[in-house]
mmCIF file of C-alpha atoms in Angstrom:
data_model
loop_
_atom_site.group_PDB
_atom_site.id
_atom_site.type_symbol
_atom_site.label_atom_id
_atom_site.label_comp_id
_atom_site.label_asym_id
_atom_site.label_seq_id
_atom_site.Cartn_x
_atom_site.Cartn_y
_atom_site.Cartn_z
ATOM 1 C CA MET A 1 113.092 96.278 34.360
ATOM 2 C CA PRO A 2 113.380 93.006 36.095
ATOM 3 C CA GLY A 3 115.102 94.770 38.984
ATOM 4 C CA THR A 4 112.178 97.015 39.628
ATOM 5 C CA ASP A 5 109.923 94.019 40.167
ATOM 6 C CA VAL A 6 112.293 92.711 42.775
ATOM 7 C CA ARG A 7 112.560 96.117 44.369
ATOM 8 C CA ASN A 8 108.744 96.408 44.515
ATOM 9 C CA LEU A 9 108.554 92.927 45.964
ATOM 10 C CA VAL A 10 111.148 93.741 48.602
ATOM 11 C CA ALA A 11 109.420 97.015 49.384
ATOM 12 C CA GLY A 12 106.087 95.225 49.712
ATOM 13 C CA PHE A 13 107.715 92.641 51.937
ATOM 14 C CA ARG A 14 109.130 95.396 54.133
ATOM 15 C CA VAL A 15 105.686 97.053 54.403
ATOM 16 C CA CYS A 16 104.064 93.726 55.273
ATOM 17 C CA ARG A 17 106.808 93.018 57.789
ATOM 18 C CA THR A 18 106.325 96.451 59.351
ATOM 19 C CA LEU A 19 102.586 95.933 59.548
ATOM 20 C CA SER A 20 103.025 92.481 61.007
ATOM 21 C CA VAL A 21 105.402 93.898 63.612
ATOM 22 C CA LEU A 22 102.846 96.568 64.464
ATOM 23 C CA TRP A 23 100.033 94.065 64.666
ATOM 24 C CA PHE A 24 101.965 91.254 66.251
ATOM 25 C CA PRO A 25 104.771 92.556 68.502
ATOM 26 C CA LYS A 26 105.745 89.091 69.668
ATOM 27 C CA ARG A 27 106.413 86.731 66.853
ATOM 28 C CA ALA A 28 105.752 83.599 68.902
ATOM 29 C CA SER A 29 102.185 84.483 69.743
ATOM 30 C CA ALA A 30 101.393 85.888 66.308
ATOM 31 C CA LEU A 31 99.530 82.842 65.023
ATOM 32 C CA PRO A 32 96.822 82.621 67.739
ATOM 33 C CA LYS A 33 96.189 86.385 67.673
ATOM 34 C CA MET A 34 95.836 86.385 63.925
ATOM 35 C CA VAL A 35 93.397 83.467 64.081
ATOM 36 C CA TRP A 36 91.293 85.184 66.732
ATOM 37 C CA ARG A 37 91.244 88.444 64.804
ATOM 38 C CA GLN A 38 90.264 86.655 61.615
ATOM 39 C CA LEU A 39 87.514 84.785 63.440
ATOM 40 C CA PHE A 40 86.295 88.019 65.023
ATOM 41 C CA LEU A 41 86.237 89.867 61.709
ATOM 42 C CA ALA A 42 84.517 86.950 59.961
ATOM 43 C CA SER A 43 81.831 86.705 62.667
ATOM 44 C CA CYS A 44 81.203 90.494 62.546
ATOM 45 C CA LEU A 45 80.900 90.380 58.785
ATOM 46 C CA SER A 46 78.509 87.403 58.879
ATOM 47 C CA ALA A 47 76.434 89.084 61.618
ATOM 48 C CA ALA A 48 76.150 92.236 59.512
ATOM 49 C CA VAL A 49 75.065 90.242 56.463
ATOM 50 C CA LEU A 50 72.581 88.257 58.557
ATOM 51 C CA LEU A 51 71.078 91.404 60.085
ATOM 52 C CA THR A 52 70.597 93.051 56.705
ATOM 53 C CA MET A 53 68.874 89.935 55.391
ATOM 54 C CA LEU A 54 66.620 89.756 58.462
ATOM 55 C CA GLN A 55 65.674 93.413 58.143
ATOM 56 C CA GLU A 56 64.561 92.863 54.582
ATOM 57 C CA GLY A 57 62.557 89.782 55.656
ATOM 58 C CA THR A 58 60.852 91.535 58.568
ATOM 59 C CA GLY A 59 60.119 94.510 56.364
ATOM 60 C CA ALA A 60 58.237 92.227 54.007
ATOM 61 C CA SER A 61 56.382 90.529 56.858
ATOM 62 C CA VAL A 62 55.441 93.885 58.392
ATOM 63 C CA VAL A 63 53.997 94.934 55.065
ATOM 64 C CA THR A 64 51.896 91.749 54.876
ATOM 65 C CA ARG A 65 50.739 92.246 58.456
ATOM 66 C CA GLN A 66 49.705 95.806 57.704
ATOM 67 C CA VAL A 67 47.791 94.656 54.639
ATOM 68 C CA ALA A 68 46.067 91.960 56.722
ATOM 69 C CA ARG A 69 45.151 94.520 59.382
ATOM 70 C CA GLN A 70 43.707 96.853 56.783
ATOM 71 C CA ASP A 71 41.623 94.043 55.300
ATOM 72 C CA ALA A 72 40.343 93.052 58.732
ATOM 73 C CA GLN A 73 39.528 96.663 59.540
ATOM 74 C CA GLU A 74 37.576 97.047 56.315
ATOM 75 C CA ASP A 75 35.602 93.882 57.130
ATOM 76 C CA VAL A 76 34.752 95.225 60.579
ATOM 77 C CA GLU A 77 33.741 98.567 59.114
ATOM 78 C CA GLN A 78 31.445 96.808 56.658
ATOM 79 C CA LYS A 79 29.821 94.889 59.507
ATOM 80 C CA ILE A 80 29.376 97.944 61.729
ATOM 81 C CA PHE A 81 28.594 100.741 59.328
ATOM 82 C CA MET A 82 25.745 100.996 56.842
ATOM 83 C CA GLN A 83 25.959 101.953 53.247
ATOM 84 C CA GLU A 84 25.793 105.698 52.698
ATOM 85 C CA SER A 85 22.395 105.582 51.006
ATOM 86 C CA ASP A 86 20.910 103.467 53.807
ATOM 87 C CA ALA A 87 22.341 105.772 56.445
ATOM 88 C CA SER A 88 20.958 108.887 54.813
ATOM 89 C CA ASN A 89 17.524 107.255 54.496
ATOM 90 C CA PHE A 90 17.708 106.107 58.086
ATOM 91 C CA LEU A 91 18.516 109.578 59.396
ATOM 92 C CA LYS A 92 15.876 111.385 57.365
ATOM 93 C CA LYS A 93 13.120 112.691 59.575
ATOM 94 C CA ARG A 94 9.773 111.538 58.400
ATOM 95 C CA GLY A 95 6.733 113.732 58.595
ATOM 96 C CA LYS A 96 4.242 113.378 61.439
ATOM 97 C CA ARG A 97 1.467 112.184 59.160
ATOM 98 C CA SER A 98 3.573 109.910 56.998
ATOM 99 C CA PRO A 99 3.236 106.204 57.758
ATOM 100 C CA LYS A 100 5.941 104.429 59.693
ATOM 101 C CA SER A 101 8.212 102.086 57.895
ATOM 102 C CA ARG A 102 7.897 98.404 58.661
ATOM 103 C CA ASP A 103 11.276 98.442 60.462
ATOM 104 C CA GLU A 104 10.180 101.323 62.683
ATOM 105 C CA ALA A 105 6.917 99.606 63.548
ATOM 106 C CA ASN A 106 8.691 96.341 64.304
ATOM 107 C CA ALA A 107 11.237 98.095 66.498
ATOM 108 C CA GLU A 108 8.495 99.874 68.446
ATOM 109 C CA ASN A 109 6.557 96.633 68.866
ATOM 110 C CA ARG A 110 9.654 94.866 70.145
ATOM 111 C CA GLN A 111 10.209 97.633 72.682
ATOM 112 C CA LYS A 112 6.588 97.483 73.828
ATOM 113 C CA LEU A 113 6.643 93.709 74.143
ATOM 114 C CA ARG A 114 9.867 93.836 76.149
ATOM 115 C CA ALA A 115 8.421 96.513 78.451
ATOM 116 C CA ASP A 116 5.255 94.435 78.931
ATOM 117 C CA GLU A 117 7.304 91.364 79.735
ATOM 118 C CA LEU A 118 9.409 93.243 82.289
ATOM 119 C CA ARG A 119 6.272 94.739 83.874
ATOM 120 C CA ARG A 120 4.627 91.302 84.023
ATOM 121 C CA GLU A 121 7.710 89.773 85.668
ATOM 122 C CA TYR A 122 7.889 92.605 88.208
ATOM 123 C CA TYR A 123 4.237 92.333 89.237
ATOM 124 C CA GLU A 124 4.431 88.547 89.355
ATOM 125 C CA GLU A 125 7.405 88.785 91.704
ATOM 126 C CA GLN A 126 5.586 91.344 93.879
ATOM 127 C CA ARG A 127 2.481 89.136 93.988
ATOM 128 C CA ASN A 128 4.535 86.077 94.970
ATOM 129 C CA GLU A 129 6.249 87.998 97.760
ATOM 130 C CA PHE A 130 2.919 89.277 99.075
ATOM 131 C CA GLU A 131 1.353 85.807 98.904
ATOM 132 C CA ASN A 132 4.279 84.394 100.876
ATOM 133 C CA PHE A 133 3.911 87.166 103.451
ATOM 134 C CA VAL A 134 0.148 86.578 103.820
ATOM 135 C CA GLU A 135 0.691 82.831 104.115
ATOM 136 C CA GLU A 136 3.223 83.329 106.905
ATOM 137 C CA GLN A 137 0.859 85.715 108.712
ATOM 138 C CA ASN A 138 -2.023 83.228 108.438
ATOM 139 C CA ASP A 139 0.186 80.392 109.686
ATOM 140 C CA GLU A 140 1.246 82.451 112.700
ATOM 141 C CA GLN A 141 -2.354 83.399 113.433
ATOM 142 C CA GLU A 142 -3.493 79.778 113.165
ATOM 143 C CA GLU A 143 -0.674 78.706 115.491
ATOM 144 C CA ARG A 144 -1.649 81.328 118.083
ATOM 145 C CA SER A 145 -5.334 80.390 117.905
ATOM 146 C CA ARG A 146 -4.541 76.664 118.118
ATOM 147 C CA GLU A 147 -2.428 77.285 121.224
ATOM 148 C CA ALA A 148 -5.170 79.366 122.781
ATOM 149 C CA ILE A 149 -7.775 76.665 122.053
ATOM 150 C CA GLU A 150 -5.531 73.980 123.515
ATOM 151 C CA GLN A 151 -5.017 76.016 126.673
ATOM 152 C CA TRP A 152 -8.770 76.579 126.990
ATOM 153 C CA ARG A 153 -9.429 72.830 126.611
ATOM 154 C CA GLN A 154 -6.846 71.950 129.233
ATOM 155 C CA TRP A 155 -8.276 74.508 131.666
ATOM 156 C CA HIS A 156 -11.896 73.457 131.178
ATOM 157 C CA TYR A 157 -11.364 69.693 131.012
ATOM 158 C CA ASP A 158 -13.751 67.973 133.403
ATOM 159 C CA GLY A 159 -12.581 64.384 133.028
ATOM 160 C CA LEU A 160 -15.317 63.420 130.658
ATOM 161 C CA TYR A 161 -14.809 62.511 127.046
ATOM 162 C CA PRO A 162 -15.394 64.506 124.907
ATOM 163 C CA SER A 163 -14.639 67.462 127.081
ATOM 164 C CA TYR A 164 -16.766 70.025 125.315
ATOM 165 C CA LEU A 165 -19.312 72.041 127.231
ATOM 166 C CA TYR A 166 -22.169 71.191 124.931
ATOM 167 C CA ASN A 167 -21.587 67.470 125.566
ATOM 168 C CA ARG A 168 -21.820 67.788 129.366
ATOM 169 C CA HIS A 169 -24.584 65.938 131.052
ATOM 170 C CA HIS A 170 -26.595 68.093 133.360
ATOM 171 C CA ILE A 171 -28.277 66.305 136.151
#
């Protein structure tokens, strides 16, 4: 059966030759085309492998990010929301005659103090504005009266010093 091996070899050579003729019609330029095709196939294969590895890596990082977000959200919820027992106690309506809790009394006192402070600031500002207005009015009135007095003195000046009527010498 040594002949069959040769025949298979020759047949395989003919198939390879036929494929090479189909792939490379011009024998002279066969080497550069084969190199470019090999490079192209190798780069596609490496890109595919790289992308699959990156997808697995980002999948793991997305999972860790989601876990971190959930932890952060739970922390925020703990800071914002009360415990269930505290919330139910907080929302219970107390009777009219039952005493206020210390927290309720403190909250009401804080509100009253803040209202008093705002009222005090408002009235202080109103008082300051009114005082400024009255001061300006008094200044204007004093200026008008001073001008009138000066005009009267100039009109009634008799050349004597002091020029007041009650200081005049009557002969």
